[in-house]
Amino acid sequence: MAAIDCGTNSIRLLVADLPDPSVGPEAPLTDLSRRMEIVRLGQGVDRTGRLAPEAIERTRVALASYATEIDKLGAERVRMCATSATRDAANAADFTEMVQRTLGVAPEVVSGDEEARLSFTGAVRGLPTDAKEPFLVVDIGGGSTEFVVGDRAEGVRSAISMDIGCVRMTERHLHGDPPTLAEIDAAQADIAAAVDRALAAVPGREAATLVGLAGSVTTVVAIAQGLREYDPERIHHARVSYEAVAGVTADLLGKTSEQRLANPVMHPGRADVIGAGALVLRVIMERAGMPSVVASEHDILDGIAWSLQ
């Protein structure tokens, strides 16, 4: 099966073999290929309401490469989900036409609720058995952040999507390089208001374990661990304290994009927005009263693959 997650900042591919259902519910996927490209599809969407032509073209180039990989590996089924940026765009039809032409499959512009369900499924399958339930799963994307509360037995109990992604918050508030204290304060106030609404709706403060997904979280965790290179195996299911997250966030917000790039775990396409992503994570932990976060390298991409079972 081939799963593609096209978000506001990145587009990712997973080609995997699904386990035989008779093996049991905890049997893992067998990865054949995982790839990620930063295409910044949501460039300027918060301001203009439209997908930029150059952003669509960057996405097309990455998608064409993915289509070649899918064909080479012989995937029998393909599902592509597009999230926050394409929900917001007035010219979403241009994007859909490009995907159909390039991939041969139409993208599904999933709702916030569906995005949350897929993220939860991908994150919770394979969590250590000693992880206490219920879980609050947060998927910090480029345009939005999904908040999902649930457990292994019942799945998703409640979910909500808020427009506080790392690209959106950077474009809305963090204009300096590095951002000013006034810009950081404005971003923090915006994020806190959205987080409080989300935690009241799901309700997140009743959860026992916070699970964090997507590149902002995994990059912060990699930095907190002092890794000298990005190592998914060491990041996956690592638990990091609030104090460590707060320290990394302050450090990132105090640096220029060029200084952030000097960190060996930093993806070049993430350096300008990682400060906002870290800030979203820190504020969620504060407002939810979470002393730590468990990072997961498995997320909506894995959920999309499982949906093809």
PDB file of C-alpha atoms in Angstrom:
ATOM      1  CA  MET A   1       0.000   0.000   0.000  1.00  0.00           C
ATOM      2  CA  ALA A   2       1.142   3.585  -0.619  1.00  0.00           C
ATOM      3  CA  ALA A   3       0.120   6.464   1.633  1.00  0.00           C
ATOM      4  CA  ILE A   4       0.819  10.131   0.936  1.00  0.00           C
ATOM      5  CA  ASP A   5       0.287  12.929   3.433  1.00  0.00           C
ATOM      6  CA  CYS A   6       0.366  16.381   1.885  1.00  0.00           C
ATOM      7  CA  GLY A   7       0.352  19.040   4.570  1.00  0.00           C
ATOM      8  CA  THR A   8       0.999  22.754   4.754  1.00  0.00           C
ATOM      9  CA  ASN A   9       4.776  22.401   5.046  1.00  0.00           C
ATOM     10  CA  SER A  10       5.763  18.941   3.857  1.00  0.00           C
ATOM     11  CA  ILE A  11       4.676  16.069   1.626  1.00  0.00           C
ATOM     12  CA  ARG A  12       5.480  12.547   2.794  1.00  0.00           C
ATOM     13  CA  LEU A  13       5.319   9.072   1.311  1.00  0.00           C
ATOM     14  CA  LEU A  14       5.027   5.685   2.991  1.00  0.00           C
ATOM     15  CA  VAL A  15       5.021   2.475   0.971  1.00  0.00           C
ATOM     16  CA  ALA A  16       4.445  -0.502   3.248  1.00  0.00           C
ATOM     17  CA  ASP A  17       3.203  -4.049   3.439  1.00  0.00           C
ATOM     18  CA  LEU A  18       0.229  -4.429   5.766  1.00  0.00           C
ATOM     19  CA  PRO A  19       0.251  -7.406   8.134  1.00  0.00           C
ATOM     20  CA  ASP A  20      -2.122 -10.317   7.757  1.00  0.00           C
ATOM     21  CA  PRO A  21      -5.175  -9.464   9.926  1.00  0.00           C
ATOM     22  CA  SER A  22      -4.925 -12.890  11.566  1.00  0.00           C
ATOM     23  CA  VAL A  23      -1.611 -11.920  13.206  1.00  0.00           C
ATOM     24  CA  GLY A  24      -3.376  -9.589  15.659  1.00  0.00           C
ATOM     25  CA  PRO A  25      -4.120  -5.893  16.145  1.00  0.00           C
ATOM     26  CA  GLU A  26      -0.611  -4.939  17.323  1.00  0.00           C
ATOM     27  CA  ALA A  27       1.256  -6.355  14.304  1.00  0.00           C
ATOM     28  CA  PRO A  28       3.301  -3.549  12.710  1.00  0.00           C
ATOM     29  CA  LEU A  29       3.526  -2.290   9.172  1.00  0.00           C
ATOM     30  CA  THR A  30       6.543  -3.434   7.171  1.00  0.00           C
ATOM     31  CA  ASP A  31       8.082  -0.271   5.742  1.00  0.00           C
ATOM     32  CA  LEU A  32       9.391  -0.427   2.193  1.00  0.00           C
ATOM     33  CA  SER A  33       9.987   3.298   1.762  1.00  0.00           C
ATOM     34  CA  ARG A  34       9.510   6.468   3.841  1.00  0.00           C
ATOM     35  CA  ARG A  35      10.265   9.817   2.257  1.00  0.00           C
ATOM     36  CA  MET A  36       9.682  13.455   3.099  1.00  0.00           C
ATOM     37  CA  GLU A  37      10.124  16.684   1.161  1.00  0.00           C
ATOM     38  CA  ILE A  38       9.547  20.229   2.400  1.00  0.00           C
ATOM     39  CA  VAL A  39       7.431  21.897  -0.305  1.00  0.00           C
ATOM     40  CA  ARG A  40       5.697  24.631   1.762  1.00  0.00           C
ATOM     41  CA  LEU A  41       2.399  24.156  -0.086  1.00  0.00           C
ATOM     42  CA  GLY A  42       0.725  26.499   2.389  1.00  0.00           C
ATOM     43  CA  GLN A  43       3.026  29.413   1.552  1.00  0.00           C
ATOM     44  CA  GLY A  44       0.994  32.598   2.115  1.00  0.00           C
ATOM     45  CA  VAL A  45      -2.381  30.819   2.390  1.00  0.00           C
ATOM     46  CA  ASP A  46      -3.201  32.448   5.738  1.00  0.00           C
ATOM     47  CA  ARG A  47      -2.771  35.881   4.107  1.00  0.00           C
ATOM     48  CA  THR A  48      -4.047  35.359   0.524  1.00  0.00           C
ATOM     49  CA  GLY A  49      -6.479  32.453   0.815  1.00  0.00           C
ATOM     50  CA  ARG A  50      -4.887  30.887  -2.282  1.00  0.00           C
ATOM     51  CA  LEU A  51      -2.198  28.308  -3.048  1.00  0.00           C
ATOM     52  CA  ALA A  52       0.786  30.012  -4.701  1.00  0.00           C
ATOM     53  CA  PRO A  53       1.617  28.698  -8.212  1.00  0.00           C
ATOM     54  CA  GLU A  54       5.261  28.130  -7.226  1.00  0.00           C
ATOM     55  CA  ALA A  55       4.115  26.110  -4.183  1.00  0.00           C
ATOM     56  CA  ILE A  56       1.928  23.902  -6.385  1.00  0.00           C
ATOM     57  CA  GLU A  57       4.887  23.380  -8.722  1.00  0.00           C
ATOM     58  CA  ARG A  58       7.230  22.398  -5.854  1.00  0.00           C
ATOM     59  CA  THR A  59       4.622  19.882  -4.752  1.00  0.00           C
ATOM     60  CA  ARG A  60       4.253  18.528  -8.291  1.00  0.00           C
ATOM     61  CA  VAL A  61       7.991  17.865  -8.561  1.00  0.00           C
ATOM     62  CA  ALA A  62       8.024  15.924  -5.271  1.00  0.00           C
ATOM     63  CA  LEU A  63       4.849  14.045  -6.185  1.00  0.00           C
ATOM     64  CA  ALA A  64       6.252  12.983  -9.554  1.00  0.00           C
ATOM     65  CA  SER A  65       9.225  11.450  -7.761  1.00  0.00           C
ATOM     66  CA  TYR A  66       6.876   9.669  -5.352  1.00  0.00           C
ATOM     67  CA  ALA A  67       4.810   8.306  -8.258  1.00  0.00           C
ATOM     68  CA  THR A  68       7.965   6.740  -9.701  1.00  0.00           C
ATOM     69  CA  GLU A  69       8.777   5.135  -6.326  1.00  0.00           C
ATOM     70  CA  ILE A  70       5.231   3.794  -5.929  1.00  0.00           C
ATOM     71  CA  ASP A  71       5.344   2.241  -9.383  1.00  0.00           C
ATOM     72  CA  LYS A  72       8.789   0.722  -8.773  1.00  0.00           C
ATOM     73  CA  LEU A  73       7.692  -0.916  -5.510  1.00  0.00           C
ATOM     74  CA  GLY A  74       4.441  -2.184  -7.013  1.00  0.00           C
ATOM     75  CA  ALA A  75       1.931  -0.707  -4.575  1.00  0.00           C
ATOM     76  CA  GLU A  76      -1.529  -2.165  -5.162  1.00  0.00           C
ATOM     77  CA  ARG A  77      -3.487   0.683  -3.579  1.00  0.00           C
ATOM     78  CA  VAL A  78      -2.700   4.383  -3.167  1.00  0.00           C
ATOM     79  CA  ARG A  79      -4.344   6.934  -0.906  1.00  0.00           C
ATOM     80  CA  MET A  80      -3.309  10.583  -0.759  1.00  0.00           C
ATOM     81  CA  CYS A  81      -4.696  12.886   1.901  1.00  0.00           C
ATOM     82  CA  ALA A  82      -4.298  16.648   1.750  1.00  0.00           C
ATOM     83  CA  THR A  83      -4.808  18.653   4.884  1.00  0.00           C
ATOM     84  CA  SER A  84      -4.904  22.187   6.221  1.00  0.00           C
ATOM     85  CA  ALA A  85      -3.562  24.284   3.330  1.00  0.00           C
ATOM     86  CA  THR A  86      -5.901  22.777   0.747  1.00  0.00           C
ATOM     87  CA  ARG A  87      -8.906  23.050   3.047  1.00  0.00           C
ATOM     88  CA  ASP A  88      -8.316  26.804   3.196  1.00  0.00           C
ATOM     89  CA  ALA A  89      -7.448  27.572  -0.434  1.00  0.00           C
ATOM     90  CA  ALA A  90      -9.823  29.215  -2.900  1.00  0.00           C
ATOM     91  CA  ASN A  91      -7.975  27.607  -5.831  1.00  0.00           C
ATOM     92  CA  ALA A  92      -7.934  24.065  -4.443  1.00  0.00           C
ATOM     93  CA  ALA A  93      -9.208  22.798  -7.830  1.00  0.00           C
ATOM     94  CA  ASP A  94      -5.851  23.682  -9.437  1.00  0.00           C
ATOM     95  CA  PHE A  95      -4.089  21.529  -6.868  1.00  0.00           C
ATOM     96  CA  THR A  96      -6.514  18.627  -7.313  1.00  0.00           C
ATOM     97  CA  GLU A  97      -6.091  18.674 -11.101  1.00  0.00           C
ATOM     98  CA  MET A  98      -2.291  18.637 -10.743  1.00  0.00           C
ATOM     99  CA  VAL A  99      -2.371  15.664  -8.366  1.00  0.00           C
ATOM    100  CA  GLN A 100      -4.725  13.661 -10.596  1.00  0.00           C
ATOM    101  CA  ARG A 101      -2.475  14.296 -13.588  1.00  0.00           C
ATOM    102  CA  THR A 102       0.774  13.502 -11.749  1.00  0.00           C
ATOM    103  CA  LEU A 103      -0.235  10.620  -9.477  1.00  0.00           C
ATOM    104  CA  GLY A 104      -3.262   9.167 -11.254  1.00  0.00           C
ATOM    105  CA  VAL A 105      -5.265   9.364  -8.024  1.00  0.00           C
ATOM    106  CA  ALA A 106      -7.310  12.288  -6.747  1.00  0.00           C
ATOM    107  CA  PRO A 107      -6.299  13.738  -3.380  1.00  0.00           C
ATOM    108  CA  GLU A 108      -8.762  13.513  -0.532  1.00  0.00           C
ATOM    109  CA  VAL A 109      -9.020  16.852   1.244  1.00  0.00           C
ATOM    110  CA  VAL A 110      -9.819  15.349   4.625  1.00  0.00           C
ATOM    111  CA  SER A 111     -11.760  17.126   7.336  1.00  0.00           C
ATOM    112  CA  GLY A 112     -10.142  18.085  10.595  1.00  0.00           C
ATOM    113  CA  ASP A 113     -11.990  15.240  12.316  1.00  0.00           C
ATOM    114  CA  GLU A 114     -10.768  12.655   9.802  1.00  0.00           C
ATOM    115  CA  GLU A 115      -7.237  14.041  10.023  1.00  0.00           C
ATOM    116  CA  ALA A 116      -7.410  13.640  13.798  1.00  0.00           C
ATOM    117  CA  ARG A 117      -8.674  10.045  13.566  1.00  0.00           C
ATOM    118  CA  LEU A 118      -5.924   9.049  11.138  1.00  0.00           C
ATOM    119  CA  SER A 119      -3.254  10.698  13.288  1.00  0.00           C
ATOM    120  CA  PHE A 120      -4.509   8.915  16.408  1.00  0.00           C
ATOM    121  CA  THR A 121      -4.543   5.524  14.701  1.00  0.00           C
ATOM    122  CA  GLY A 122      -1.004   5.965  13.405  1.00  0.00           C
ATOM    123  CA  ALA A 123       0.323   7.179  16.764  1.00  0.00           C
ATOM    124  CA  VAL A 124      -1.331   4.755  19.173  1.00  0.00           C
ATOM    125  CA  ARG A 125      -0.625   1.478  17.344  1.00  0.00           C
ATOM    126  CA  GLY A 126       2.688   0.296  18.767  1.00  0.00           C
ATOM    127  CA  LEU A 127       2.852   2.587  21.805  1.00  0.00           C
ATOM    128  CA  PRO A 128       4.557   0.897  24.763  1.00  0.00           C
ATOM    129  CA  THR A 129       2.075  -1.131  26.782  1.00  0.00           C
ATOM    130  CA  ASP A 130       2.972   0.786  29.953  1.00  0.00           C
ATOM    131  CA  ALA A 131       1.886   4.129  28.435  1.00  0.00           C
ATOM    132  CA  LYS A 132      -1.000   5.266  30.620  1.00  0.00           C
ATOM    133  CA  GLU A 133      -4.419   5.909  29.072  1.00  0.00           C
ATOM    134  CA  PRO A 134      -6.291   7.937  28.023  1.00  0.00           C
ATOM    135  CA  PHE A 135      -3.948   9.559  25.512  1.00  0.00           C
ATOM    136  CA  LEU A 136      -3.911  13.154  24.313  1.00  0.00           C
ATOM    137  CA  VAL A 137      -2.411  13.000  20.820  1.00  0.00           C
ATOM    138  CA  VAL A 138      -1.331  16.341  19.322  1.00  0.00           C
ATOM    139  CA  ASP A 139      -0.264  16.586  15.688  1.00  0.00           C
ATOM    140  CA  ILE A 140       1.488  19.934  15.155  1.00  0.00           C
ATOM    141  CA  GLY A 141       1.406  20.598  11.436  1.00  0.00           C
ATOM    142  CA  GLY A 142       2.207  23.587   9.288  1.00  0.00           C
ATOM    143  CA  GLY A 143      -1.288  25.075   9.128  1.00  0.00           C
ATOM    144  CA  SER A 144      -3.143  23.403  11.971  1.00  0.00           C
ATOM    145  CA  THR A 145      -2.766  21.313  15.113  1.00  0.00           C
ATOM    146  CA  GLU A 146      -5.031  18.365  15.832  1.00  0.00           C
ATOM    147  CA  PHE A 147      -5.986  17.466  19.407  1.00  0.00           C
ATOM    148  CA  VAL A 148      -7.319  13.936  19.924  1.00  0.00           C
ATOM    149  CA  VAL A 149      -8.277  12.139  23.138  1.00  0.00           C
ATOM    150  CA  GLY A 150      -8.837   8.401  23.150  1.00  0.00           C
ATOM    151  CA  ASP A 151      -7.574   5.014  24.206  1.00  0.00           C
ATOM    152  CA  ARG A 152      -6.601   1.698  22.652  1.00  0.00           C
ATOM    153  CA  ALA A 153      -9.922  -0.060  23.165  1.00  0.00           C
ATOM    154  CA  GLU A 154     -12.378   2.656  22.091  1.00  0.00           C
ATOM    155  CA  GLY A 155     -10.168   4.619  19.730  1.00  0.00           C
ATOM    156  CA  VAL A 156     -10.972   8.314  19.338  1.00  0.00           C
ATOM    157  CA  ARG A 157     -13.311   9.716  21.979  1.00  0.00           C
ATOM    158  CA  SER A 158     -13.173  13.333  20.827  1.00  0.00           C
ATOM    159  CA  ALA A 159     -11.097  15.472  18.490  1.00  0.00           C
ATOM    160  CA  ILE A 160     -10.699  19.037  17.291  1.00  0.00           C
ATOM    161  CA  SER A 161      -8.474  20.837  14.781  1.00  0.00           C
ATOM    162  CA  MET A 162      -7.163  24.349  15.495  1.00  0.00           C
ATOM    163  CA  ASP A 163      -5.457  26.745  13.072  1.00  0.00           C
ATOM    164  CA  ILE A 164      -2.180  27.094  15.012  1.00  0.00           C
ATOM    165  CA  GLY A 165       0.394  25.320  12.828  1.00  0.00           C
ATOM    166  CA  CYS A 166       4.063  26.305  12.709  1.00  0.00           C
ATOM    167  CA  VAL A 167       3.913  27.942   9.256  1.00  0.00           C
ATOM    168  CA  ARG A 168       0.683  29.803  10.022  1.00  0.00           C
ATOM    169  CA  MET A 169       1.988  31.139  13.360  1.00  0.00           C
ATOM    170  CA  THR A 170       5.311  32.155  11.820  1.00  0.00           C
ATOM    171  CA  GLU A 171       3.650  34.032   8.970  1.00  0.00           C
ATOM    172  CA  ARG A 172       1.096  35.618  11.300  1.00  0.00           C
ATOM    173  CA  HIS A 173       3.388  36.689  14.143  1.00  0.00           C
ATOM    174  CA  LEU A 174       7.097  35.805  14.018  1.00  0.00           C
ATOM    175  CA  HIS A 175       8.428  38.158  11.375  1.00  0.00           C
ATOM    176  CA  GLY A 176      11.837  38.919  12.873  1.00  0.00           C
ATOM    177  CA  ASP A 177      14.899  36.715  12.486  1.00  0.00           C
ATOM    178  CA  PRO A 178      15.112  36.089  15.371  1.00  0.00           C
ATOM    179  CA  PRO A 179      11.600  37.204  16.392  1.00  0.00           C
ATOM    180  CA  THR A 180      11.207  40.028  18.865  1.00  0.00           C
ATOM    181  CA  LEU A 181       9.828  39.527  22.364  1.00  0.00           C
ATOM    182  CA  ALA A 182       6.666  41.375  21.315  1.00  0.00           C
ATOM    183  CA  GLU A 183       6.195  39.006  18.361  1.00  0.00           C
ATOM    184  CA  ILE A 184       6.728  35.962  20.595  1.00  0.00           C
ATOM    185  CA  ASP A 185       4.249  37.314  23.158  1.00  0.00           C
ATOM    186  CA  ALA A 186       1.630  37.847  20.422  1.00  0.00           C
ATOM    187  CA  ALA A 187       2.146  34.341  19.067  1.00  0.00           C
ATOM    188  CA  GLN A 188       1.994  32.838  22.544  1.00  0.00           C
ATOM    189  CA  ALA A 189      -1.280  34.622  23.322  1.00  0.00           C
ATOM    190  CA  ASP A 190      -2.816  33.459  20.034  1.00  0.00           C
ATOM    191  CA  ILE A 191      -1.678  29.864  20.613  1.00  0.00           C
ATOM    192  CA  ALA A 192      -2.794  29.807  24.276  1.00  0.00           C
ATOM    193  CA  ALA A 193      -6.315  30.979  23.393  1.00  0.00           C
ATOM    194  CA  ALA A 194      -6.650  28.261  20.743  1.00  0.00           C
ATOM    195  CA  VAL A 195      -5.167  25.572  23.010  1.00  0.00           C
ATOM    196  CA  ASP A 196      -7.546  26.439  25.849  1.00  0.00           C
ATOM    197  CA  ARG A 197     -10.525  26.114  23.488  1.00  0.00           C
ATOM    198  CA  ALA A 198      -9.205  22.795  22.203  1.00  0.00           C
ATOM    199  CA  LEU A 199      -8.521  21.314  25.641  1.00  0.00           C
ATOM    200  CA  ALA A 200     -11.996  22.277  26.802  1.00  0.00           C
ATOM    201  CA  ALA A 201     -13.556  20.662  23.742  1.00  0.00           C
ATOM    202  CA  VAL A 202     -11.758  17.308  23.712  1.00  0.00           C
ATOM    203  CA  PRO A 203     -11.166  17.375  26.948  1.00  0.00           C
ATOM    204  CA  GLY A 204      -7.380  17.146  27.026  1.00  0.00           C
ATOM    205  CA  ARG A 205      -6.670  17.884  30.656  1.00  0.00           C
ATOM    206  CA  GLU A 206      -8.141  14.514  31.655  1.00  0.00           C
ATOM    207  CA  ALA A 207      -5.536  12.584  29.623  1.00  0.00           C
ATOM    208  CA  ALA A 208      -2.727  10.670  31.342  1.00  0.00           C
ATOM    209  CA  THR A 209      -0.155  10.688  28.505  1.00  0.00           C
ATOM    210  CA  LEU A 210       0.683  13.360  25.930  1.00  0.00           C
ATOM    211  CA  VAL A 211       1.834  11.963  22.571  1.00  0.00           C
ATOM    212  CA  GLY A 212       3.356  14.462  20.136  1.00  0.00           C
ATOM    213  CA  LEU A 213       3.487  13.974  16.368  1.00  0.00           C
ATOM    214  CA  ALA A 214       5.086  15.566  13.306  1.00  0.00           C
ATOM    215  CA  GLY A 215       8.349  17.310  12.528  1.00  0.00           C
ATOM    216  CA  SER A 216       8.130  20.148  15.024  1.00  0.00           C
ATOM    217  CA  VAL A 217       7.815  17.675  17.906  1.00  0.00           C
ATOM    218  CA  THR A 218      10.400  15.170  16.677  1.00  0.00           C
ATOM    219  CA  THR A 219      12.922  17.947  15.965  1.00  0.00           C
ATOM    220  CA  VAL A 220      12.472  19.452  19.440  1.00  0.00           C
ATOM    221  CA  VAL A 221      12.888  15.993  20.984  1.00  0.00           C
ATOM    222  CA  ALA A 222      16.017  15.329  18.911  1.00  0.00           C
ATOM    223  CA  ILE A 223      17.541  18.617  20.104  1.00  0.00           C
ATOM    224  CA  ALA A 224      16.541  17.903  23.718  1.00  0.00           C
ATOM    225  CA  GLN A 225      18.291  14.536  23.459  1.00  0.00           C
ATOM    226  CA  GLY A 226      21.468  16.180  22.151  1.00  0.00           C
ATOM    227  CA  LEU A 227      21.532  14.014  19.023  1.00  0.00           C
ATOM    228  CA  ARG A 228      24.340  14.690  16.552  1.00  0.00           C
ATOM    229  CA  GLU A 229      22.192  13.469  13.665  1.00  0.00           C
ATOM    230  CA  TYR A 230      18.475  12.902  13.132  1.00  0.00           C
ATOM    231  CA  ASP A 231      17.863   9.333  14.300  1.00  0.00           C
ATOM    232  CA  PRO A 232      14.209   8.207  14.045  1.00  0.00           C
ATOM    233  CA  GLU A 233      14.836   5.090  16.116  1.00  0.00           C
ATOM    234  CA  ARG A 234      16.121   7.121  19.086  1.00  0.00           C
ATOM    235  CA  ILE A 235      13.373   9.724  18.727  1.00  0.00           C
ATOM    236  CA  HIS A 236      10.457   7.284  18.381  1.00  0.00           C
ATOM    237  CA  HIS A 237       8.743   6.884  21.784  1.00  0.00           C
ATOM    238  CA  ALA A 238      11.351   9.024  23.567  1.00  0.00           C
ATOM    239  CA  ARG A 239       9.906  10.856  26.573  1.00  0.00           C
ATOM    240  CA  VAL A 240      11.040  14.452  27.155  1.00  0.00           C
ATOM    241  CA  SER A 241      10.209  16.663  30.125  1.00  0.00           C
ATOM    242  CA  TYR A 242       8.415  19.993  30.022  1.00  0.00           C
ATOM    243  CA  GLU A 243      11.562  21.700  31.322  1.00  0.00           C
ATOM    244  CA  ALA A 244      13.592  20.329  28.412  1.00  0.00           C
ATOM    245  CA  VAL A 245      10.950  21.405  25.876  1.00  0.00           C
ATOM    246  CA  ALA A 246      10.821  24.908  27.390  1.00  0.00           C
ATOM    247  CA  GLY A 247      14.603  25.190  27.232  1.00  0.00           C
ATOM    248  CA  VAL A 248      14.769  24.104  23.587  1.00  0.00           C
ATOM    249  CA  THR A 249      11.922  26.482  22.679  1.00  0.00           C
ATOM    250  CA  ALA A 250      13.644  29.496  24.273  1.00  0.00           C
ATOM    251  CA  ASP A 251      16.898  28.610  22.519  1.00  0.00           C
ATOM    252  CA  LEU A 252      15.250  28.248  19.099  1.00  0.00           C
ATOM    253  CA  LEU A 253      13.284  31.496  19.414  1.00  0.00           C
ATOM    254  CA  GLY A 254      16.466  33.340  20.357  1.00  0.00           C
ATOM    255  CA  LYS A 255      18.346  32.224  17.240  1.00  0.00           C
ATOM    256  CA  THR A 256      18.281  33.233  13.598  1.00  0.00           C
ATOM    257  CA  SER A 257      17.265  30.698  10.949  1.00  0.00           C
ATOM    258  CA  GLU A 258      20.926  30.420   9.937  1.00  0.00           C
ATOM    259  CA  GLN A 259      21.951  29.621  13.513  1.00  0.00           C
ATOM    260  CA  ARG A 260      19.210  26.982  13.799  1.00  0.00           C
ATOM    261  CA  LEU A 261      20.463  25.365  10.605  1.00  0.00           C
ATOM    262  CA  ALA A 262      23.806  24.766  12.283  1.00  0.00           C
ATOM    263  CA  ASN A 263      22.148  22.084  14.425  1.00  0.00           C
ATOM    264  CA  PRO A 264      22.768  18.740  12.691  1.00  0.00           C
ATOM    265  CA  VAL A 265      19.229  17.444  13.339  1.00  0.00           C
ATOM    266  CA  MET A 266      17.563  20.445  11.660  1.00  0.00           C
ATOM    267  CA  HIS A 267      15.940  19.897   8.256  1.00  0.00           C
ATOM    268  CA  PRO A 268      16.749  22.918   6.041  1.00  0.00           C
ATOM    269  CA  GLY A 269      13.078  23.400   5.208  1.00  0.00           C
ATOM    270  CA  ARG A 270      12.099  23.590   8.875  1.00  0.00           C
ATOM    271  CA  ALA A 271      14.607  26.078  10.259  1.00  0.00           C
ATOM    272  CA  ASP A 272      12.477  29.183   9.701  1.00  0.00           C
ATOM    273  CA  VAL A 273       9.316  27.753  11.317  1.00  0.00           C
ATOM    274  CA  ILE A 274      10.624  25.465  14.072  1.00  0.00           C
ATOM    275  CA  GLY A 275      10.476  28.262  16.667  1.00  0.00           C
ATOM    276  CA  ALA A 276       6.723  28.527  16.234  1.00  0.00           C
ATOM    277  CA  GLY A 277       6.309  24.744  16.249  1.00  0.00           C
ATOM    278  CA  ALA A 278       8.261  24.435  19.488  1.00  0.00           C
ATOM    279  CA  LEU A 279       6.198  27.247  20.993  1.00  0.00           C
ATOM    280  CA  VAL A 280       2.958  25.431  20.133  1.00  0.00           C
ATOM    281  CA  LEU A 281       4.242  22.291  21.866  1.00  0.00           C
ATOM    282  CA  ARG A 282       5.414  24.201  24.955  1.00  0.00           C
ATOM    283  CA  VAL A 283       2.104  26.037  25.345  1.00  0.00           C
ATOM    284  CA  ILE A 284       0.121  22.787  24.950  1.00  0.00           C
ATOM    285  CA  MET A 285       2.170  21.195  27.735  1.00  0.00           C
ATOM    286  CA  GLU A 286       1.664  24.232  29.965  1.00  0.00           C
ATOM    287  CA  ARG A 287      -2.071  24.554  29.426  1.00  0.00           C
ATOM    288  CA  ALA A 288      -2.694  20.796  29.687  1.00  0.00           C
ATOM    289  CA  GLY A 289      -0.497  20.430  32.777  1.00  0.00           C
ATOM    290  CA  MET A 290       1.627  17.746  31.104  1.00  0.00           C
ATOM    291  CA  PRO A 291       5.027  17.095  32.743  1.00  0.00           C
ATOM    292  CA  SER A 292       6.363  15.295  29.669  1.00  0.00           C
ATOM    293  CA  VAL A 293       5.667  14.402  26.051  1.00  0.00           C
ATOM    294  CA  VAL A 294       6.196  11.082  24.264  1.00  0.00           C
ATOM    295  CA  ALA A 295       7.339  11.611  20.668  1.00  0.00           C
ATOM    296  CA  SER A 296       6.078   9.354  17.900  1.00  0.00           C
ATOM    297  CA  GLU A 297       7.562   8.975  14.438  1.00  0.00           C
ATOM    298  CA  HIS A 298       4.320   7.231  13.455  1.00  0.00           C
ATOM    299  CA  ASP A 299       1.439   9.569  12.723  1.00  0.00           C
ATOM    300  CA  ILE A 300      -1.182  10.420  10.115  1.00  0.00           C
ATOM    301  CA  LEU A 301       0.949   8.841   7.376  1.00  0.00           C
ATOM    302  CA  ASP A 302       0.764   5.485   9.143  1.00  0.00           C
ATOM    303  CA  GLY A 303      -2.940   6.056   9.811  1.00  0.00           C
ATOM    304  CA  ILE A 304      -3.536   6.539   6.092  1.00  0.00           C
ATOM    305  CA  ALA A 305      -1.743   3.252   5.383  1.00  0.00           C
ATOM    306  CA  TRP A 306      -3.755   1.405   8.051  1.00  0.00           C
ATOM    307  CA  SER A 307      -6.974   2.790   6.529  1.00  0.00           C
ATOM    308  CA  LEU A 308      -6.206   0.736   3.410  1.00  0.00           C
ATOM    309  CA  GLN A 309      -6.269  -2.540   5.348  1.00  0.00           C
TER     310      GLN A 309
END
